[in-house]
mmCIF file of C-alpha atoms and ligand atoms in Angstrom:
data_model
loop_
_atom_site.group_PDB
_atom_site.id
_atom_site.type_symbol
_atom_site.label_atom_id
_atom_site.label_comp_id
_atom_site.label_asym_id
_atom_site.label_seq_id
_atom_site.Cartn_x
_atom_site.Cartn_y
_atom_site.Cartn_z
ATOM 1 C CA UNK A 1 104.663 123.095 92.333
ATOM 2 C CA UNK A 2 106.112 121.336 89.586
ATOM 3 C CA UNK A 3 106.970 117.639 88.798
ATOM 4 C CA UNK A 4 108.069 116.406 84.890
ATOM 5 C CA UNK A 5 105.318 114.183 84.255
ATOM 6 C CA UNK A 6 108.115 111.756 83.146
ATOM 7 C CA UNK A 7 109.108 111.357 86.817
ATOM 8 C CA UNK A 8 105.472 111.129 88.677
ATOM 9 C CA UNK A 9 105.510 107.909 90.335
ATOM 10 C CA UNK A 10 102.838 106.072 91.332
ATOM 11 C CA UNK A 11 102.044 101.693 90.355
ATOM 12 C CA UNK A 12 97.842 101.708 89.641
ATOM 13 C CA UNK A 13 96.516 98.426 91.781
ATOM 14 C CA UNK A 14 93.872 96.363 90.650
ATOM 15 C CA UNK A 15 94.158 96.874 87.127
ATOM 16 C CA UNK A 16 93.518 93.420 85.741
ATOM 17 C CA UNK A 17 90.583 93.135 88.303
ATOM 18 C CA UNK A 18 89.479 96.844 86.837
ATOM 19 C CA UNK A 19 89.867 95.851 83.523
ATOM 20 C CA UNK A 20 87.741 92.057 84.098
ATOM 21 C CA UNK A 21 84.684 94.491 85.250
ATOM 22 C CA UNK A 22 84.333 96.553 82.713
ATOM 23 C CA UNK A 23 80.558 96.576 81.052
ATOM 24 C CA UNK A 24 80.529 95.718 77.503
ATOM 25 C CA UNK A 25 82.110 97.752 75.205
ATOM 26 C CA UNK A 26 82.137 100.962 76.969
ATOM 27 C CA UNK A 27 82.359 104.075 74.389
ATOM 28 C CA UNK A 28 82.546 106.532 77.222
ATOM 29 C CA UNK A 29 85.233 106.530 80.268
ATOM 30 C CA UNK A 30 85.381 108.525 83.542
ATOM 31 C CA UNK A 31 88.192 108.846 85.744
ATOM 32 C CA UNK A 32 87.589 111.198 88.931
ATOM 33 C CA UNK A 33 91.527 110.536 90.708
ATOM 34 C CA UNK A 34 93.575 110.829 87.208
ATOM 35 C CA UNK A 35 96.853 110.193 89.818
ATOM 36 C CA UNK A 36 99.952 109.431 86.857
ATOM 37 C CA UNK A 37 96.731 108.185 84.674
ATOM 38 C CA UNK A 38 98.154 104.485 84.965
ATOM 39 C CA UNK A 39 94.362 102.585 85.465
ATOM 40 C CA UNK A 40 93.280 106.059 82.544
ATOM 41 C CA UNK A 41 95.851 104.350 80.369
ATOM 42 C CA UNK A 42 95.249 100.889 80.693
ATOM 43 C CA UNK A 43 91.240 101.501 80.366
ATOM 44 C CA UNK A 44 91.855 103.766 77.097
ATOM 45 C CA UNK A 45 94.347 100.790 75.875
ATOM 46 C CA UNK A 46 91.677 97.862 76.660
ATOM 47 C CA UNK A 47 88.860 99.932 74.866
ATOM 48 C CA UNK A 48 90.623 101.262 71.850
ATOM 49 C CA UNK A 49 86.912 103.163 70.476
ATOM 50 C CA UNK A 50 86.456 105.091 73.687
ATOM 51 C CA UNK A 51 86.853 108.395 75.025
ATOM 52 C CA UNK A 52 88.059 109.605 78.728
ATOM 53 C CA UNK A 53 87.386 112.641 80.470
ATOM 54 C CA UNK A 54 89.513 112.638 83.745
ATOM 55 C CA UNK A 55 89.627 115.092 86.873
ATOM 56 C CA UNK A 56 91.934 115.019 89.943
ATOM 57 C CA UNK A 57 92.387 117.725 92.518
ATOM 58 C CA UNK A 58 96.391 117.694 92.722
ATOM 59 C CA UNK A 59 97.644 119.666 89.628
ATOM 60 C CA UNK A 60 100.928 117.606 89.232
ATOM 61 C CA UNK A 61 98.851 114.812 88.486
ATOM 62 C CA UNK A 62 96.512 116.672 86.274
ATOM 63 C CA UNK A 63 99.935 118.034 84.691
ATOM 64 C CA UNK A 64 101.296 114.365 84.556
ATOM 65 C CA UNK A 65 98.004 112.570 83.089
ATOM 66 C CA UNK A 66 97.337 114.997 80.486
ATOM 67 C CA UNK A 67 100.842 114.850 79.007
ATOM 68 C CA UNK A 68 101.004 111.336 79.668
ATOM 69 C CA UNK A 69 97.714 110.597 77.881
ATOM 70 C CA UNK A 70 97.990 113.332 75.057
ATOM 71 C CA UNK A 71 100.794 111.461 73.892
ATOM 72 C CA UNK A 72 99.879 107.866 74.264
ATOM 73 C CA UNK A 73 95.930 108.404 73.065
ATOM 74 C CA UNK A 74 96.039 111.927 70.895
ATOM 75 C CA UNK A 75 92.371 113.698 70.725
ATOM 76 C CA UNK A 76 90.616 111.151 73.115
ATOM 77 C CA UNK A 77 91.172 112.648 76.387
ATOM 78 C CA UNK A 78 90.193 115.322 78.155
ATOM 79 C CA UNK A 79 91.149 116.693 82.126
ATOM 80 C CA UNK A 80 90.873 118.887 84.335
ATOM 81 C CA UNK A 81 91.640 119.919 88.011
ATOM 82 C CA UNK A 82 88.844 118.974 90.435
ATOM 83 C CA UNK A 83 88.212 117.798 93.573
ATOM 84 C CA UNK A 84 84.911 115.792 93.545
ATOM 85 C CA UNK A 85 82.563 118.233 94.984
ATOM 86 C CA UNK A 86 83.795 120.309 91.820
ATOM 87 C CA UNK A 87 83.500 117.703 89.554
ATOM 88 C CA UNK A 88 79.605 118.515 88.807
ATOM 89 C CA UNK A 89 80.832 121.302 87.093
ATOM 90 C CA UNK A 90 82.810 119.754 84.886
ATOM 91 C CA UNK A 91 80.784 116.202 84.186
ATOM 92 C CA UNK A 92 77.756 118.911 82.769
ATOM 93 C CA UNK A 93 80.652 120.741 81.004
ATOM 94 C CA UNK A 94 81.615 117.774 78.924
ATOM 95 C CA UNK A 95 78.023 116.436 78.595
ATOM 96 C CA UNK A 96 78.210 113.208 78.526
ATOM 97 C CA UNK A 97 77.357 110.062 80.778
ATOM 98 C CA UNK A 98 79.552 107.281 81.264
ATOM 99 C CA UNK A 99 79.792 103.266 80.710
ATOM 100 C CA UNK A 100 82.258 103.373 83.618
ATOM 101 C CA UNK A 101 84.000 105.432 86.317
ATOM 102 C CA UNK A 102 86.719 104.740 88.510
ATOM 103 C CA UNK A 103 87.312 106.270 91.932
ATOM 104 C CA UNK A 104 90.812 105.144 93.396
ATOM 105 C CA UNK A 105 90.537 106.853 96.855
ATOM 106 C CA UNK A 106 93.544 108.507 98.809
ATOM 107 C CA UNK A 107 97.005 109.887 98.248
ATOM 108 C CA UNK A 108 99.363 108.795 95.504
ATOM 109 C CA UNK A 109 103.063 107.532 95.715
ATOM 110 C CA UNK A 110 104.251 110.715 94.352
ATOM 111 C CA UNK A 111 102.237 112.736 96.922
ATOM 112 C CA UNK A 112 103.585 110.189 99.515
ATOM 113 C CA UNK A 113 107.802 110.236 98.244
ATOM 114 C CA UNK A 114 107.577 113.992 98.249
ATOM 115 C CA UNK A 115 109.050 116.087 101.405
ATOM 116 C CA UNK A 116 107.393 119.339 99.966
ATOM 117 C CA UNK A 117 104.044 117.519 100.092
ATOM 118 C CA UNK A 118 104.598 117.094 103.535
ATOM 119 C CA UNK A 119 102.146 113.627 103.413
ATOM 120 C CA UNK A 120 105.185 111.616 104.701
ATOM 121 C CA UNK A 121 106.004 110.739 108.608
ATOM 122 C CA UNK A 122 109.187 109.751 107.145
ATOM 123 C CA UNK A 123 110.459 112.644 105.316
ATOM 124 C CA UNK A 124 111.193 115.874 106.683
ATOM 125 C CA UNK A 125 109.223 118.410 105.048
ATOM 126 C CA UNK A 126 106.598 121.620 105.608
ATOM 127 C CA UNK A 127 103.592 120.289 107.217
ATOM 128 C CA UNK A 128 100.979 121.030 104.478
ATOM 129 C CA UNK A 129 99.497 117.950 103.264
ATOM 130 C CA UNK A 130 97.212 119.527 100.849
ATOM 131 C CA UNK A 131 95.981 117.453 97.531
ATOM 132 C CA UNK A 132 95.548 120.467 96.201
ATOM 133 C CA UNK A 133 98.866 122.830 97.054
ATOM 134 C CA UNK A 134 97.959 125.931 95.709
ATOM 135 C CA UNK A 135 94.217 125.828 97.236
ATOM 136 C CA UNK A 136 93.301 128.193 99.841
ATOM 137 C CA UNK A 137 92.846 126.170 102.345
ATOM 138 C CA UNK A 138 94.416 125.512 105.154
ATOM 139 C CA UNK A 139 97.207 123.275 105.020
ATOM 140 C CA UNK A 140 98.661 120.781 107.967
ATOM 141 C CA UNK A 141 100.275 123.291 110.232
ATOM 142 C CA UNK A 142 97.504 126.084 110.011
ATOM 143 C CA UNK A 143 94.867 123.431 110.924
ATOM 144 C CA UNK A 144 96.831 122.716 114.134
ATOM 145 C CA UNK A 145 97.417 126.177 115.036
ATOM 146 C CA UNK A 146 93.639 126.732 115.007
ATOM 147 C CA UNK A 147 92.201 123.771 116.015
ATOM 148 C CA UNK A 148 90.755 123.253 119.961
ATOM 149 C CA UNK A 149 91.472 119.988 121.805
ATOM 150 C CA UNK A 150 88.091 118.626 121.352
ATOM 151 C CA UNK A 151 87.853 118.172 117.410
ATOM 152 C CA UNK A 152 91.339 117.013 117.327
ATOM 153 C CA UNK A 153 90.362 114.491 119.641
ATOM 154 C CA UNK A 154 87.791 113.868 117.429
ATOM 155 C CA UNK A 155 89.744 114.031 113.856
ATOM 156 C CA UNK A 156 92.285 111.525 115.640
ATOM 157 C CA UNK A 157 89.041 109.308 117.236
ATOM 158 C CA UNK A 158 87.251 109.023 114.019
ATOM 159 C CA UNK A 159 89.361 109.768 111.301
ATOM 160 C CA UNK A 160 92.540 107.737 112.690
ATOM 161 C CA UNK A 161 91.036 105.153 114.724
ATOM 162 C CA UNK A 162 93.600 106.054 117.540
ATOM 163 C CA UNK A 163 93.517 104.452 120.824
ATOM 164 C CA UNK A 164 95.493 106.911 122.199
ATOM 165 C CA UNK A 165 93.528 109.953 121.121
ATOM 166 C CA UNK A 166 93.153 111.696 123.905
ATOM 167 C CA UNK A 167 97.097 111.520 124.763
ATOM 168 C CA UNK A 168 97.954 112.902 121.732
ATOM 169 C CA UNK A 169 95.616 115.569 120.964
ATOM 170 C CA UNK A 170 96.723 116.726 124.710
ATOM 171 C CA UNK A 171 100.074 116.595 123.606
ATOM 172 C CA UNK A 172 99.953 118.516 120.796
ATOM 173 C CA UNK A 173 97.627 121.068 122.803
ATOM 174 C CA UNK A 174 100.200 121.454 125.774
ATOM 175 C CA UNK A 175 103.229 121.669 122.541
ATOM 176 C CA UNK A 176 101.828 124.962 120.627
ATOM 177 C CA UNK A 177 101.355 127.270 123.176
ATOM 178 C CA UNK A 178 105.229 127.865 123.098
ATOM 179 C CA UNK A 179 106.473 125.409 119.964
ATOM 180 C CA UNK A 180 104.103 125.944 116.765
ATOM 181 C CA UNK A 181 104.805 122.871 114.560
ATOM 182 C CA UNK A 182 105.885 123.503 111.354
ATOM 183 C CA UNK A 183 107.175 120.308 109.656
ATOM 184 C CA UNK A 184 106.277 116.453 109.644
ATOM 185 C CA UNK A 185 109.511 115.553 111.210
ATOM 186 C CA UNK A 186 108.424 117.671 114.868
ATOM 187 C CA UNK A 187 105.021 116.368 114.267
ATOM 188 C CA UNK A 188 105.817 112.650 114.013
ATOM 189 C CA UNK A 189 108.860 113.070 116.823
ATOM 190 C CA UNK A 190 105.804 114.896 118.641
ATOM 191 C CA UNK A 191 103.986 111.648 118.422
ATOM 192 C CA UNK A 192 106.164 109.365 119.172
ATOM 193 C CA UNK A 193 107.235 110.488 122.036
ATOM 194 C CA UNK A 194 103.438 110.760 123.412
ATOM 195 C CA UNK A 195 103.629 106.675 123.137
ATOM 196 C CA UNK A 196 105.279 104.761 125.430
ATOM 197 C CA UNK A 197 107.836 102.901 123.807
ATOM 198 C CA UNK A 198 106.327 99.572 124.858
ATOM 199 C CA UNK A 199 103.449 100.232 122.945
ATOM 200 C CA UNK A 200 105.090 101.039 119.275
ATOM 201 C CA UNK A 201 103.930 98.013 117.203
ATOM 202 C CA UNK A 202 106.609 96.422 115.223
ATOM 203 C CA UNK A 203 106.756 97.449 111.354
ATOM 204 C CA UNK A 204 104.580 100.620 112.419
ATOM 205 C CA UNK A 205 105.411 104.028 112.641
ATOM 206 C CA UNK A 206 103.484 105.225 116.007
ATOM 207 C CA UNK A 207 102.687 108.251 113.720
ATOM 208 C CA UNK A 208 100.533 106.814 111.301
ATOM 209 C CA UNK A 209 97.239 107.256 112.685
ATOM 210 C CA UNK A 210 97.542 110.560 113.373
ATOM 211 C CA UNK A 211 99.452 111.524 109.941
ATOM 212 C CA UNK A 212 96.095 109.899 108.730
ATOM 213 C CA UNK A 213 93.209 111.697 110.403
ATOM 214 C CA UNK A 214 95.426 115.034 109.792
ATOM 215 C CA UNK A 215 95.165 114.434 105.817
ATOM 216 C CA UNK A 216 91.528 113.262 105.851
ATOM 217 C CA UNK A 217 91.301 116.777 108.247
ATOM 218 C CA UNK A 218 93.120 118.938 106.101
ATOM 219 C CA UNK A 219 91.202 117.536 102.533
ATOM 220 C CA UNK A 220 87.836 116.693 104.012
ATOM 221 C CA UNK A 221 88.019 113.558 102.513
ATOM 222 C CA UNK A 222 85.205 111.749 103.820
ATOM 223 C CA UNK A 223 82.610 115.045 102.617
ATOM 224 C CA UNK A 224 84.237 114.663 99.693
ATOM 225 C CA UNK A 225 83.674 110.946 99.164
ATOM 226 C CA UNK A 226 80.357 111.432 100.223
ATOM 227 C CA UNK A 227 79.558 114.536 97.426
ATOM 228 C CA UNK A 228 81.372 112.048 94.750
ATOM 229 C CA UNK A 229 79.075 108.717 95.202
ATOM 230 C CA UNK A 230 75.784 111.003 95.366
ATOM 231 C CA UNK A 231 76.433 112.531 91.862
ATOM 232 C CA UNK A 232 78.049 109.620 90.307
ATOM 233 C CA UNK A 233 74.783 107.963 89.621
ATOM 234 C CA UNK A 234 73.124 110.786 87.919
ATOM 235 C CA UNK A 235 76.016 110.317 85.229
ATOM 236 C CA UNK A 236 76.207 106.778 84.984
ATOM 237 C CA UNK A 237 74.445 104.951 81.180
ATOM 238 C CA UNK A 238 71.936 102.538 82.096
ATOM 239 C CA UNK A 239 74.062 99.270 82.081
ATOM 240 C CA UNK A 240 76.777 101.462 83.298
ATOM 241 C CA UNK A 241 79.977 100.370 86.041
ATOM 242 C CA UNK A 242 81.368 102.762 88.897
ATOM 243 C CA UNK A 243 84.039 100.481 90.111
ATOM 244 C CA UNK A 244 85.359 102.523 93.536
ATOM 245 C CA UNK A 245 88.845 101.399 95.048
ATOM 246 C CA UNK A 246 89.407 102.476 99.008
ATOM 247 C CA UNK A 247 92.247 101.791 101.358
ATOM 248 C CA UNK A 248 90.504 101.888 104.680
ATOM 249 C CA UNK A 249 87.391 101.354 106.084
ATOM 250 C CA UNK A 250 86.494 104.981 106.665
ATOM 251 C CA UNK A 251 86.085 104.786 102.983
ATOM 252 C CA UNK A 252 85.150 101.453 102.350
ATOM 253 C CA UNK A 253 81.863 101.876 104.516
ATOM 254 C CA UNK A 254 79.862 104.270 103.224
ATOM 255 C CA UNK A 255 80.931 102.702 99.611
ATOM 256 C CA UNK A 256 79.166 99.668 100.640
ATOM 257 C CA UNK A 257 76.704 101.335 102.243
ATOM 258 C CA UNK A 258 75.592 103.683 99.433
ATOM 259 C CA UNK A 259 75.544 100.362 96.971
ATOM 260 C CA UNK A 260 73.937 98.337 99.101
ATOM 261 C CA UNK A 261 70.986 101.383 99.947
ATOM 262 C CA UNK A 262 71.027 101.975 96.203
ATOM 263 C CA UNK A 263 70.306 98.341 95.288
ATOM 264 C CA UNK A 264 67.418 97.711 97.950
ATOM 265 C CA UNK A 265 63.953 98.323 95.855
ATOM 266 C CA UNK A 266 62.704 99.296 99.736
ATOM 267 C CA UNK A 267 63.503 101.555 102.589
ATOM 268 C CA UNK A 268 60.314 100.780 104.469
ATOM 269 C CA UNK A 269 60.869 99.402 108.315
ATOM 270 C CA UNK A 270 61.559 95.508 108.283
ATOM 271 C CA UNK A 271 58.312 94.915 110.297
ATOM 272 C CA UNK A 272 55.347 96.758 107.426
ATOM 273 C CA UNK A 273 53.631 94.587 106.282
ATOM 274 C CA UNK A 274 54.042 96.248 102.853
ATOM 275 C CA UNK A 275 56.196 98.993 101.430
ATOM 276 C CA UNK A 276 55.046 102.456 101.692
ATOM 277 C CA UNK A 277 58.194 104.322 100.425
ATOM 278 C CA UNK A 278 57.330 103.683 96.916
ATOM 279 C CA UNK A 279 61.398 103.534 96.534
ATOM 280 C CA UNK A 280 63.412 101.686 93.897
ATOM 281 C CA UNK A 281 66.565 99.831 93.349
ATOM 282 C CA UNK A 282 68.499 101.407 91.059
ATOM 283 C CA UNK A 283 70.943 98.515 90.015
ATOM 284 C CA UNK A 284 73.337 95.713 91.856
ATOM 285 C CA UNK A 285 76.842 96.041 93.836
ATOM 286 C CA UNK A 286 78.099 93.206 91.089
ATOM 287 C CA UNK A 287 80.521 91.539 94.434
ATOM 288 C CA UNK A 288 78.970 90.949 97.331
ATOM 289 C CA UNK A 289 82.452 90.981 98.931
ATOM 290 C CA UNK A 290 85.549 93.681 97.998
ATOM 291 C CA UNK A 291 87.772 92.600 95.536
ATOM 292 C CA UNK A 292 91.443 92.386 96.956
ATOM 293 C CA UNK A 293 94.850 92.339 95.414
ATOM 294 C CA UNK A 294 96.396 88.722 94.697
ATOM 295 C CA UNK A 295 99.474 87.748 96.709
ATOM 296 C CA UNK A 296 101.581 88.593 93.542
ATOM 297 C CA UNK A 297 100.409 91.650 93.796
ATOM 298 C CA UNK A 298 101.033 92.673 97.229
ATOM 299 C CA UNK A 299 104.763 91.270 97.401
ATOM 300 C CA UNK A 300 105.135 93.625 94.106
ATOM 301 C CA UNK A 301 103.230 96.304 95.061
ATOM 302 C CA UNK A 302 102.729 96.396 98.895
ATOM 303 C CA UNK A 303 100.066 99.360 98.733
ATOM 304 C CA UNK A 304 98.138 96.861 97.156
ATOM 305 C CA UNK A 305 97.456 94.917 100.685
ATOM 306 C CA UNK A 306 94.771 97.486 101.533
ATOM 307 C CA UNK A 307 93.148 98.198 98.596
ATOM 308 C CA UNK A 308 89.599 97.414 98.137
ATOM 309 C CA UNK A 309 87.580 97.288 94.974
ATOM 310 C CA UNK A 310 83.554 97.600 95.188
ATOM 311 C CA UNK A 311 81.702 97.886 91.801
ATOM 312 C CA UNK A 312 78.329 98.654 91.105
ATOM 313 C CA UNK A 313 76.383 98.454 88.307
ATOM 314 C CA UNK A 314 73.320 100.785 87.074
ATOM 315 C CA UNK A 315 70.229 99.055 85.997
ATOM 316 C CA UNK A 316 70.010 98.416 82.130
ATOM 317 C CA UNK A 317 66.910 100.165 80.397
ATOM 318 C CA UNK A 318 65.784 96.752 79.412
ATOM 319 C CA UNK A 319 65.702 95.145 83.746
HETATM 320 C C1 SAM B 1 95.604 106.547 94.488
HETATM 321 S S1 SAM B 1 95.812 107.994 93.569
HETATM 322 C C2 SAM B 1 95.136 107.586 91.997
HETATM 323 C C3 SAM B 1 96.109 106.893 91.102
HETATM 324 C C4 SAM B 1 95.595 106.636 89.708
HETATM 325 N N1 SAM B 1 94.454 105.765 89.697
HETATM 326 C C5 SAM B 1 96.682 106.065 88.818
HETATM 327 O O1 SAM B 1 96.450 105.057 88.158
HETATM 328 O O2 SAM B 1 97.777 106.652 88.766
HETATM 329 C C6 SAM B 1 94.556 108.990 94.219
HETATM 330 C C7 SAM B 1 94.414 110.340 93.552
HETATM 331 O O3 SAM B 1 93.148 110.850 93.960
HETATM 332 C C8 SAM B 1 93.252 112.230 94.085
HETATM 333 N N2 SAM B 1 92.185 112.661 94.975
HETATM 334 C C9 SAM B 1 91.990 112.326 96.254
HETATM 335 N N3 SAM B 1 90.898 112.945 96.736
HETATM 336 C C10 SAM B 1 90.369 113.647 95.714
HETATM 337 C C11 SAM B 1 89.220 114.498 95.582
HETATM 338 N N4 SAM B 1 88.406 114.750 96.599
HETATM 339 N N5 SAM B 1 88.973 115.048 94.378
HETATM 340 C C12 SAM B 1 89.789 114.789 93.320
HETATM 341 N N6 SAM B 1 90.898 114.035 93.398
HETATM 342 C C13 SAM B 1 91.183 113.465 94.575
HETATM 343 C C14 SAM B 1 94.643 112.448 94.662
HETATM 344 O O4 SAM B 1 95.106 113.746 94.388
HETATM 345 C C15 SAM B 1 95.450 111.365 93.949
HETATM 346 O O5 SAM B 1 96.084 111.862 92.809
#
């Protein structure tokens, strides 16, 4: 799959807010969703003496950053392809540990405005929906050619947050046995006709949900959220920032969970009278509550509105 890495679109939110929680002076940069290497770029710009190393698991974007950051920042870079759980790999590879990491969770624009990605309820396209296209997993249409009733239930339950779960996973049970379904267009026409008209919601496509818990199905996003914040620690400086930017609460929650489990010096039951795990905090989320977008933001960049940025800092060998 191939995409000039002139024309890979994608705005970076957050940036400024990014930028304002930096440590200081950080010599050594991580970036584990490269995307079109727009918050890459403006981290290598705002710390002119540091190096990058960069990893994302769609190779358009890794094609798109490196060019993109070759050019603007010669000999300071490096990337590879990588979805987190193969990141490890990589992260010992390079040897180093970082002043700060960035994690900006879920799909990009240019996955999203592509048909052939087949991300898009609103574009007609093959029904793969794979970060990664040439991976051997299976994409979109596969998974729903295999999958029983009960986990897509599930996928759409938990992964969606669909009311009308059960509806639809019958729907799309009842469909394949004569009608596989092959692009996004059947899938979301599928959908929408499953919902009674009176309950589409204004300014929402009654696919969403499901187009959701599909992708999040077909990527294992949430196991590989969960394999990224485990490692990142172990690569962090002391003093060092992992600032991690989610769109939804299936990814905001065990961010703030992990951060605040991380910062408590005790796991011990609330009612012992002293601690008997012997465990230790290991830093400080630096916001108690998400950073958000401003309201210029949003009316320029409306992907902005969900965004949530949690940031948390590693204890300094000196605390
Ligand atoms: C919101 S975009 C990042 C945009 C980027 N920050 C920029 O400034 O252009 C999210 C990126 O994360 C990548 N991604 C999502 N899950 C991933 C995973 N498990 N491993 C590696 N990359 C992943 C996607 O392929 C996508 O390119």
């Amino acid at each position: 799959m191939e995409t000039p890495s002139g024309d890979f679109q994608h705005v970076p939110v957050l940036v400024e807010e990014i930028l304002a929680n930096l440590p200081e002076q950080p010599r050594t940069l991580l970036d584990c969703t490269l995307g079109g290497a727009g918050h890459s770029s403006a981290l290598l710009h705002r710390c002119p003496e540091a190096q990058l190393r960069g990893g994302d698991r769609d190779p358009v974007a890794v094609d798109a950053s490196k060019q993109r950051l070759e050019a603007r920042f010669p000999g300071r870079t490096e990337v590879r392809q990588a979805r987190f759980s193969e990141l490890p790999a990589y992260l010992k590879l390079w040897g180093l540990r970082y002043d700060f990491v960035i994690a900006d969770l879920g799909m990009s624009s240019e996955q999203l405005q592509r048909a052939e990605r087949g991300f898009s309820f609103l574009l007609d396209g093959p029904l793969d929906m794979r970060m990664d296209p040439n991976s051997p997993d299976l994409n979109a249409a596969q998974l729903l050619r295999k999958v029983n009733e009960h986990e897509l239930r599930r996928w759409l339950r938990e992964y969606g947050e669909e009311r009308n779960a059960t509806k639809i996973a019958r729907t799309i049970i009842e469909h394949r046995r004569t009608n596989p379904i092959r692009t996004t267009a059947e899938l979301s026409d599928l959908v929408a006709s499953t919902i009674p008209r009176r309950f589409h919601k204004p300014g929402f496509h009654p696919a969403t949900l499901t187009f959701q818990a599909l992708r999040i199905a077909v990527n294992r996003e949430l196991e590989e959220l969960e394999t990224l914040l485990k490692i990142l620690p172990d690569f962090l400086n002391p003093g060092g920032r992992m600032a991690i930017i989610s769109f939804h609460s299936l990814e905001d929650r065990p961010v703030k969970k992990l951060f605040r489990e991380w910062e408590r010096p005790c796991a011990c039951p609330t009612d012992l009278p002293y601690c008997i795990c012997g465990k230790q905090s290991i830093g400080r989320a630096v916001n108690r509550s998400p950073i958000m977008a401003t309201e210029a933001e949003v009316s320029d960049n409306p992907r902005s509105r969900s965004a949530k940025l949690r940031v948390f800092e590693l204890k300094k060998s000196s605390d």
